CSV table of C-alpha atoms in Angstrom, one decimal:
chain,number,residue,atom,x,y,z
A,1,UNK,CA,0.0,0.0,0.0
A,2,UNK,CA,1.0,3.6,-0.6
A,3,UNK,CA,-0.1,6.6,0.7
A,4,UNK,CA,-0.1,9.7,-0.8
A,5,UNK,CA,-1.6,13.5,-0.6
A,6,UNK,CA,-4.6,13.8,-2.9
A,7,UNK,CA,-3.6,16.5,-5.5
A,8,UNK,CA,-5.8,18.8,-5.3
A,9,UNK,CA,-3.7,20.1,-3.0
A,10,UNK,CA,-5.7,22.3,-0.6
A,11,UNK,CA,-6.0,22.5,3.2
A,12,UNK,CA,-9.4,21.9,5.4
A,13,UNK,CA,-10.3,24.0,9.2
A,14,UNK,CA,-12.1,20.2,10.2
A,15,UNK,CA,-12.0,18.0,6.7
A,16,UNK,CA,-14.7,14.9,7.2
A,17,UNK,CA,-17.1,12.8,6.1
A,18,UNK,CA,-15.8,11.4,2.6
A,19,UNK,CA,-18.1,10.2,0.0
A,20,UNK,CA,-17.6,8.3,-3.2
A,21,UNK,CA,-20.4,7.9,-6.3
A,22,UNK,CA,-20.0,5.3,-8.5
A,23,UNK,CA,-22.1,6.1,-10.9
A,24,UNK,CA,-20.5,10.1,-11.4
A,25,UNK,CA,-16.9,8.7,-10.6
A,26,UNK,CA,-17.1,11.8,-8.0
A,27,UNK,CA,-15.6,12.0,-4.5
A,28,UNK,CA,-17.1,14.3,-2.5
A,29,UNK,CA,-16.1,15.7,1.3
A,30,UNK,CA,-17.2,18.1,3.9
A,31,UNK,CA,-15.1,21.1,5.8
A,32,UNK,CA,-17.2,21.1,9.2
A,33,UNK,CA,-15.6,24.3,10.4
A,34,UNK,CA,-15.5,25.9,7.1
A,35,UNK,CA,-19.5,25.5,6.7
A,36,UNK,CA,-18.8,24.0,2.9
A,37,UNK,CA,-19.3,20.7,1.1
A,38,UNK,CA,-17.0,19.6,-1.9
A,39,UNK,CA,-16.9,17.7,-4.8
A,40,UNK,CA,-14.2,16.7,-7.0
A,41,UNK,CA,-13.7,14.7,-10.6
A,42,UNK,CA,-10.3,13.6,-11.8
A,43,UNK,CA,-8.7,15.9,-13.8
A,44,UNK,CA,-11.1,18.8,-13.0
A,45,UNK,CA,-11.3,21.6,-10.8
A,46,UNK,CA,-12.9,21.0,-7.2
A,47,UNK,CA,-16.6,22.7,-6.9
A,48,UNK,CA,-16.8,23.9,-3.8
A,49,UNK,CA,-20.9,24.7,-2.4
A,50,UNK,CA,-20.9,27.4,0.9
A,51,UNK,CA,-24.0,26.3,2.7
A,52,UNK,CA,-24.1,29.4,5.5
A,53,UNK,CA,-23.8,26.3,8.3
A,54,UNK,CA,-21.9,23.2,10.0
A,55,UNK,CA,-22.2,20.5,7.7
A,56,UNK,CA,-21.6,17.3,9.3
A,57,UNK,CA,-22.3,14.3,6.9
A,58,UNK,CA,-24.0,14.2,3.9
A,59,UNK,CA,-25.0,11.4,1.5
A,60,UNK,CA,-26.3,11.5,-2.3
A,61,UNK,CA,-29.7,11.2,-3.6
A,62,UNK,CA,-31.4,8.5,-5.6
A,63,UNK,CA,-32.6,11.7,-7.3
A,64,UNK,CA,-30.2,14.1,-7.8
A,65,UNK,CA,-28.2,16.3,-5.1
A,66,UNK,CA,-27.4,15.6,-1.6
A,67,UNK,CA,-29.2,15.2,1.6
A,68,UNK,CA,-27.3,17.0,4.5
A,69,UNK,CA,-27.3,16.7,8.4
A,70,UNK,CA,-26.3,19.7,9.7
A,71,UNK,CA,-26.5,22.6,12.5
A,72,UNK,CA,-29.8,22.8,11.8
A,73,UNK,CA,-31.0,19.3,11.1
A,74,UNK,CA,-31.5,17.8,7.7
A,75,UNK,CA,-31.8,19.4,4.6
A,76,UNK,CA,-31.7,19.3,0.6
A,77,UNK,CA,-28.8,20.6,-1.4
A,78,UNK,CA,-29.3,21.0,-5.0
A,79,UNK,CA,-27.5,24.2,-7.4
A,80,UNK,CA,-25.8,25.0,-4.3
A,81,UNK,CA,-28.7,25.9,-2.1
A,82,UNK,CA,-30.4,24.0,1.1
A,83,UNK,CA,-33.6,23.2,1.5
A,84,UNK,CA,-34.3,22.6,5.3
A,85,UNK,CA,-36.4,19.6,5.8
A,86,UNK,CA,-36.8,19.0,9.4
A,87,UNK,CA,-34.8,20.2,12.7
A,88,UNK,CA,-35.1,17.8,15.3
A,89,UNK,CA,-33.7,19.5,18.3
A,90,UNK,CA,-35.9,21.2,20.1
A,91,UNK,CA,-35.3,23.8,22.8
A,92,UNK,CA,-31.7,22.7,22.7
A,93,UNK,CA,-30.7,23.5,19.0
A,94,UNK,CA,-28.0,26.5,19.6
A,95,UNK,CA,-26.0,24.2,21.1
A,96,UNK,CA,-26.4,21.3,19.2
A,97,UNK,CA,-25.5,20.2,15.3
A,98,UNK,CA,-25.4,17.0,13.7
A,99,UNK,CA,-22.1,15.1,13.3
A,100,UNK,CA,-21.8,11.8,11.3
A,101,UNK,CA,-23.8,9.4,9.5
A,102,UNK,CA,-24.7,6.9,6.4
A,103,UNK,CA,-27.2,5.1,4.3
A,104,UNK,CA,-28.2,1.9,5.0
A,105,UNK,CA,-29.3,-0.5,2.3
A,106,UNK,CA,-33.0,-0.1,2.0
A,107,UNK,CA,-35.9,2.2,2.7
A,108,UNK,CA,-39.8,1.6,1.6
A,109,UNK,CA,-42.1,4.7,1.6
A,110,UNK,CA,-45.9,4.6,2.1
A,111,UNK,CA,-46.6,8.2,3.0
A,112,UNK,CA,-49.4,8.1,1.9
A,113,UNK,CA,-51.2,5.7,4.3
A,114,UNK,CA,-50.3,8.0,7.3
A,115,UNK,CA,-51.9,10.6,8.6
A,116,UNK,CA,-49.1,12.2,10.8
A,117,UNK,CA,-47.4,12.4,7.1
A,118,UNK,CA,-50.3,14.2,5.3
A,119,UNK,CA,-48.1,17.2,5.9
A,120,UNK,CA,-45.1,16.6,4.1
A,121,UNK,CA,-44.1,18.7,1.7
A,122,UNK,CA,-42.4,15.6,-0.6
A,123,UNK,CA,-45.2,12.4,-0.5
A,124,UNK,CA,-43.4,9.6,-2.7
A,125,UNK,CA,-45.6,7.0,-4.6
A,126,UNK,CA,-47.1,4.7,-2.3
A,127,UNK,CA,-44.9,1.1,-1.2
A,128,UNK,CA,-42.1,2.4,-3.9
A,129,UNK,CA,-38.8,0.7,-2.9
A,130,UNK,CA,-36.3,3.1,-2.4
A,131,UNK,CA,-32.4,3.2,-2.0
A,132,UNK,CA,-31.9,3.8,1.8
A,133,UNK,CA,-32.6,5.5,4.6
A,134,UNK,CA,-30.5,8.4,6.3
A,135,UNK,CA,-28.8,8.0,9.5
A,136,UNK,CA,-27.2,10.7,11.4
A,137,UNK,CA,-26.2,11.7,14.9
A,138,UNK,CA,-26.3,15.2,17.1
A,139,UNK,CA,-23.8,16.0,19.2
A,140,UNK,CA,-23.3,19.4,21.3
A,141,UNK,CA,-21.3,22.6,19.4
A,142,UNK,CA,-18.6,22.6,21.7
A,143,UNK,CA,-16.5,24.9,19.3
A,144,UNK,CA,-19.2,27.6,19.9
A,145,UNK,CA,-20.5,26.6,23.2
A,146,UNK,CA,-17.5,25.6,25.6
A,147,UNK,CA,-19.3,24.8,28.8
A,148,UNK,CA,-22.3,22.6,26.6
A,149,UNK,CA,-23.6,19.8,28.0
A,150,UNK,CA,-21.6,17.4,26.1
A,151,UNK,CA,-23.9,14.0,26.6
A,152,UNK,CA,-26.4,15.4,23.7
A,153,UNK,CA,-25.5,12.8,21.0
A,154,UNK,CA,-28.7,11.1,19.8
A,155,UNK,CA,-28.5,8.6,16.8
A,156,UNK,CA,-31.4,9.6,14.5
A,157,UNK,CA,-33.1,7.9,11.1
A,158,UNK,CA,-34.4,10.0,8.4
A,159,UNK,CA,-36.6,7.8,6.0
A,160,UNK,CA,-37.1,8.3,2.6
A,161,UNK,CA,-40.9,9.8,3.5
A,162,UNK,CA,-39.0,12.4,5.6
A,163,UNK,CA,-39.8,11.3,8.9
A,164,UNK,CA,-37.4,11.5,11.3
A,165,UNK,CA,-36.9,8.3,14.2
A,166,UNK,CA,-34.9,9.0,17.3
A,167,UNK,CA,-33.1,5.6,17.7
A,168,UNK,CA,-30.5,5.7,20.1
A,169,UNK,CA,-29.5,8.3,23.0
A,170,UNK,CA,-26.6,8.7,25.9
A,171,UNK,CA,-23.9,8.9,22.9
A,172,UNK,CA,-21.4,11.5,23.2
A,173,UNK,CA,-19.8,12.2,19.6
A,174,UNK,CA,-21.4,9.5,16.9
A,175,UNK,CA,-18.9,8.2,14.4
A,176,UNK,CA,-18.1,5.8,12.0
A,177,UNK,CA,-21.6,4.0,11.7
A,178,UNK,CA,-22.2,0.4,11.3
A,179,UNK,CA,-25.6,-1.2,12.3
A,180,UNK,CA,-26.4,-2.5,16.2
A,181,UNK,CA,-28.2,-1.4,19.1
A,182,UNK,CA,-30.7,-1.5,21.5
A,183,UNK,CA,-34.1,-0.7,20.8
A,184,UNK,CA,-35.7,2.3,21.8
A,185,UNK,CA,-38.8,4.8,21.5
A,186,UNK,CA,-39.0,6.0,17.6
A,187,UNK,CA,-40.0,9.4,17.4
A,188,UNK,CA,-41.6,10.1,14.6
A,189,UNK,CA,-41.4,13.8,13.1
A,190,UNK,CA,-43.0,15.4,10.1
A,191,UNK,CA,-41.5,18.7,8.0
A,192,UNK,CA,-40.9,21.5,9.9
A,193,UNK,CA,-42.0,19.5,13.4
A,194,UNK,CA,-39.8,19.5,16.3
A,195,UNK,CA,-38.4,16.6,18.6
A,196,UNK,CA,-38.3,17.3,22.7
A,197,UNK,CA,-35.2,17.1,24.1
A,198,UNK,CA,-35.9,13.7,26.0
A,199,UNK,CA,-32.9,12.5,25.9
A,200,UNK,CA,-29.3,13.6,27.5
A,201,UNK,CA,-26.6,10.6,27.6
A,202,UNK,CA,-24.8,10.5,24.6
A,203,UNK,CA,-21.4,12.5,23.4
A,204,UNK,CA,-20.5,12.4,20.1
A,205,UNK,CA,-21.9,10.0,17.7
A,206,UNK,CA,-19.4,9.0,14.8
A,207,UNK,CA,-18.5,6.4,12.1
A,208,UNK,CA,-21.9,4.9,10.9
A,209,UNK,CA,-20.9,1.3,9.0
A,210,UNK,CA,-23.3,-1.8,8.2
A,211,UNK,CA,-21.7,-5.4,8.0
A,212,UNK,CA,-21.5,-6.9,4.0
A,213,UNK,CA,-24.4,-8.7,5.4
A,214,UNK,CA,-26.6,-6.2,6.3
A,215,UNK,CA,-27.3,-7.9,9.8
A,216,UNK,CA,-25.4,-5.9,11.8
A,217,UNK,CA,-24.5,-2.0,12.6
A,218,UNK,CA,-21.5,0.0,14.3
A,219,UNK,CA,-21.1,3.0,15.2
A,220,UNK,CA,-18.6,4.8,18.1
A,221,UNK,CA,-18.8,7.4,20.9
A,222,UNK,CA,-15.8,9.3,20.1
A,223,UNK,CA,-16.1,11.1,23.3
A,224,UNK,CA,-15.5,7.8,25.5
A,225,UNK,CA,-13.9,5.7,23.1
A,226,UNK,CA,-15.9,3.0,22.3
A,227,UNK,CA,-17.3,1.2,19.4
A,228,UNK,CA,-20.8,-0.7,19.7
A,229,UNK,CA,-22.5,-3.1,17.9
A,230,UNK,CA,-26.2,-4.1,16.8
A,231,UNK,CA,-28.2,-6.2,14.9
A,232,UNK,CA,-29.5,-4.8,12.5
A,233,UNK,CA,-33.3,-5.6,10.9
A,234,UNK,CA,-32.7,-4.2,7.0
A,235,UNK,CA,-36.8,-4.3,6.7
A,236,UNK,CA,-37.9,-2.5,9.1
A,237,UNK,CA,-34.7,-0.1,10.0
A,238,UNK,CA,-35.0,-1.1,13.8
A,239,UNK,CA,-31.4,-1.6,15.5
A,240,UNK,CA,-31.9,-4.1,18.5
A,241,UNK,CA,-29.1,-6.0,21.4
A,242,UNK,CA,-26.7,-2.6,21.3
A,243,UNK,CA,-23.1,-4.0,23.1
A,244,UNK,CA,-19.9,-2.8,23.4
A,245,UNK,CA,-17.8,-3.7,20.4
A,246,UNK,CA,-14.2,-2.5,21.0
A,247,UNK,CA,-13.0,0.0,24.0
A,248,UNK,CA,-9.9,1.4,21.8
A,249,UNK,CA,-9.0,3.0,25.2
A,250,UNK,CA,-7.1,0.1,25.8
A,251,UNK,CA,-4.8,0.3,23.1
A,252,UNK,CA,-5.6,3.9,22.5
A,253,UNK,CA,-5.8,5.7,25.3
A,254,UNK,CA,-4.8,9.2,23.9
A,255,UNK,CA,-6.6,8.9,20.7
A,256,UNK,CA,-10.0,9.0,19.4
A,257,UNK,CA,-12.1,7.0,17.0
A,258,UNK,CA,-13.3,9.1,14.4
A,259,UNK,CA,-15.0,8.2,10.7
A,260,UNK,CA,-14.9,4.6,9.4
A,261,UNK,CA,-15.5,2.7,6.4
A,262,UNK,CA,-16.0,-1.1,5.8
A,263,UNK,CA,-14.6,-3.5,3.1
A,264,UNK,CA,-15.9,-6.4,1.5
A,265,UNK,CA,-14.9,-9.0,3.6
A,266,UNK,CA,-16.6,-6.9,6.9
A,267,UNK,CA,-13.3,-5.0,8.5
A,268,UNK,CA,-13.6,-2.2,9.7
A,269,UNK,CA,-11.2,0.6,8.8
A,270,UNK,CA,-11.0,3.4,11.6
A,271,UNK,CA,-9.6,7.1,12.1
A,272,UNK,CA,-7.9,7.8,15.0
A,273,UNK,CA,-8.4,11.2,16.1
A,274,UNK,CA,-5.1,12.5,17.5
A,275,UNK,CA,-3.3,9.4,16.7
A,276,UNK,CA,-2.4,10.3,12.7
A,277,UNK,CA,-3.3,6.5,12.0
A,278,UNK,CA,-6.2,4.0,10.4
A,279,UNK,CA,-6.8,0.8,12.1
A,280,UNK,CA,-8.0,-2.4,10.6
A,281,UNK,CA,-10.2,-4.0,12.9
A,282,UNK,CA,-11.4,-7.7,12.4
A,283,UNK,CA,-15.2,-8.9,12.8
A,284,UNK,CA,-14.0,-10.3,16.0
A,285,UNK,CA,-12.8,-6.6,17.6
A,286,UNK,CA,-9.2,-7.5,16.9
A,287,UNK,CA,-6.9,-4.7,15.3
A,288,UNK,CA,-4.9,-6.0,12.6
A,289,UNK,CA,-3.2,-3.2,11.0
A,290,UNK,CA,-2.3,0.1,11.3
A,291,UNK,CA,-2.2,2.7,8.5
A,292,UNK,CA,0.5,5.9,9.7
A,293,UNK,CA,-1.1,9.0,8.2
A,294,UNK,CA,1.2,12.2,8.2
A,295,UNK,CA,-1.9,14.0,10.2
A,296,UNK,CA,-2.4,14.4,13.6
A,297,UNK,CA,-5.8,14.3,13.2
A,298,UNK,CA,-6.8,11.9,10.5
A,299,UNK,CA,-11.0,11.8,10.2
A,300,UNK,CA,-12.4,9.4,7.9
A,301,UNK,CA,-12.0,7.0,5.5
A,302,UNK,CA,-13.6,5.8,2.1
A,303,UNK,CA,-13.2,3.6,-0.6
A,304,UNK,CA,-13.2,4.9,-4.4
A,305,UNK,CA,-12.2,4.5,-7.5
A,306,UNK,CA,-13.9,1.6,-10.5
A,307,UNK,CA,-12.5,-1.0,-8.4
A,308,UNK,CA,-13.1,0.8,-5.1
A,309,UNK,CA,-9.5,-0.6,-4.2
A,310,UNK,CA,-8.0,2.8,-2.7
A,311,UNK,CA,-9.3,4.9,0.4
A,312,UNK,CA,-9.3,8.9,0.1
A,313,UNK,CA,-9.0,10.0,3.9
A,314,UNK,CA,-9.8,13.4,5.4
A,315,UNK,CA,-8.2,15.0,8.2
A,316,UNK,CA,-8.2,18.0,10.3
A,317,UNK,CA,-5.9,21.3,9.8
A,318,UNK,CA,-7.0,23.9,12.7
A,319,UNK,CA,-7.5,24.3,16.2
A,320,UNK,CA,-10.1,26.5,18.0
A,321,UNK,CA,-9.1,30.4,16.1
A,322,UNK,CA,-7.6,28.2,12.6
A,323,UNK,CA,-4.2,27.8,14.2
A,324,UNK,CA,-2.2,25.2,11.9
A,325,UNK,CA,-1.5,21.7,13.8
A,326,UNK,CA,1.7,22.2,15.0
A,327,UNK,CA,4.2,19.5,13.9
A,328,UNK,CA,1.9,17.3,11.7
A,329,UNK,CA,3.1,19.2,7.9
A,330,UNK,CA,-0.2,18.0,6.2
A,331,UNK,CA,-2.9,18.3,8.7
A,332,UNK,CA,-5.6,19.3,6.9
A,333,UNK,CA,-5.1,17.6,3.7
A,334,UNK,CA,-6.8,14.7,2.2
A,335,UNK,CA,-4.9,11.6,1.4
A,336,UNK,CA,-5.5,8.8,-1.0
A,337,UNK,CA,-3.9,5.2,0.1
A,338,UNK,CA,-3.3,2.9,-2.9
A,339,UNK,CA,-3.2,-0.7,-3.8
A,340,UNK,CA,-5.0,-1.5,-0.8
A,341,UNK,CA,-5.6,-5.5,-0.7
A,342,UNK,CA,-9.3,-6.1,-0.2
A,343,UNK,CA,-12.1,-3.5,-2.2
A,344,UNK,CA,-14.6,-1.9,-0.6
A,345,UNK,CA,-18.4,-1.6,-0.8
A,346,UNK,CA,-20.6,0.6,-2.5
A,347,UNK,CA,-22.7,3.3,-0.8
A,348,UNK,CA,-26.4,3.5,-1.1
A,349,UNK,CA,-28.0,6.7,-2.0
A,350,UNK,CA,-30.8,8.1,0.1
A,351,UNK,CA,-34.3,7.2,-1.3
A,352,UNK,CA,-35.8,10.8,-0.3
């Protein structure tokens, strides 16, 4: 494997959430600090969109655009503008944005049986199969609100009808996402509706994946270091039996886990916040490789390319005021790492 700095050469405040489409041979990424998504083609000139807020993860549409999770919930982008879909934070949304997310690999729509749904601005054809449903986690602003409440983290699901289902709470900083969990109330929310703040446990939510299988679901709390499991029902979107799937503490116990990705034979490929390092990590929570990234703060990881046989990675360039990392050269920068051994998987597009 090599690793290399992509060339297009430019530095991000809080680089994150790469995405790869297969079908527009486009990579696209998000600067979380400088409020701005980007896209880039080989051989072309990135397009950067300014979308006036925190992005935190974003996924493309089945038709056309992107769906976003950001300081103010979850929106549309298309021609550069969003189009706010529902904000699901309640009394508590200055100090709160959304943080990380995915797609999982199926999402059915029958809007138009439901009453509490009569409202929605977008009502898709009734029991039309879609491409997945969006799932995305809050966690509190600290960079704006210093003294926050950090335990705001709440794992939510945004269906392609545009409801919204509260899923999972207590998380700190949700990360790298990959199906498991225990389950718990669904709250439903229409357009423009608003969720209650019931819940006040979790810290940052981070690194949403789903086994090759579909049966299962991962996901971290960057905040105290651990990565949890569920199973994972692909009908209905439910996450069920949530347990703890690595403490990286114990290895890690200065670092972070930040964004992950997932390769075709199910392992798990994991930024290290502060450690300038991916991790391979086995089905059976054992770390089997490490990746040295010239970053203190690598952030994510995904797969690209036809093949999808090399990961672009994101990292982190500022501190609080856009002070340079000190001693890491190419914080900041995205990186592509070559040859890798196994391929990847392909990401579903939202269904909305």
């Amino acid at each position: 494997m090599k690793l290399e700095v992509y060339p297009d050469d430019d530095r991000f405040l809080l680089g994150e959430g790469p995405l790869y489409d297969e079908e527009t041979d486009e990579l696209h990424w998000i600067d979380i600090t400088g409020c701005a998504i980007f896209t880039h083609r080989h051989g072309e000139p990135t397009v950067r969109y300014d979308i006036g807020e925190k992005p935190g993860v974003i996924a493309v549409r089945s038709k056309g655009g992107f769906v976003v999770a950001s300081k103010n919930g979850f929106s549309f982008l298309k021609d550069g503008k969003l189009d706010h879909i529902v904000s699901p934070f309640g009394k508590d949304h200055p100090i709160l944005r959304m943080n990380d997310g995915a797609v999982d690999c199926k999402g059915e729509s029958n809007a138009a049986d439901r009453p509490e749904c009569q409202n929605l601005v977008v009502v898709l054809t009734r029991n039309s199969v879609l491409s997945g449903r969006f799932w995305a986690g809050s966690m509190a602003d600290v960079e704006e609100h210093h003294d926050a409440n950090k335990n705001r983290g709440i794992l939510y699901r945004l269906d392609p009808d545009l409801t919204c289902h509260a899923m999972d709470d207590g998380i700190g900083i949700v990360n790298g996402k990959i199906c498991s969990g225990q389950t718990l109330p669904q709250i439903i929310l229409s357009r423009n509706d608003l969720l209650p703040t019931a819940f006040a446990d979790i810290l940052c939510l981070i690194g949403v994946c789903w086994s090759p299988d579909n049966s299962v679901m991962y996901m971290a709390d960057s905040e105290d270091k651990k990565i949890y499991i569920y199973d994972f029902d692909a009908e209905s979107g439910n996450i069920s039996n949530k347990r703890l799937f690595l403490d990286t503490a114990i290895s890690y116990p200065d670092f972070n886990p930040d964004g992950a990705c997932i390769d075709s034979e199910g392992y798990l490929w994991w930024a290290l916040w502060n450690g300038s390092r991916l991790i391979r990590i086995a089905p059976d929570a054992t770390i089997v490789e490490e990746v040295t990234v010239p970053a203190l703060r690598p952030t994510a990881p995904c797969f690209f390319g036809k093949d999808l046989s090399s990961l672009f990675i994101t990292s982190s360039g500022a501190q609080e005021g856009g002070v340079q990392e000190g001693g890491v050269q190419e914080g900041g920068k995205n990186f592509v790492l070559k040859d890798v051994k196994v391929k990847g998987l392909p990401k579903f597009k939202f269904g909305g």
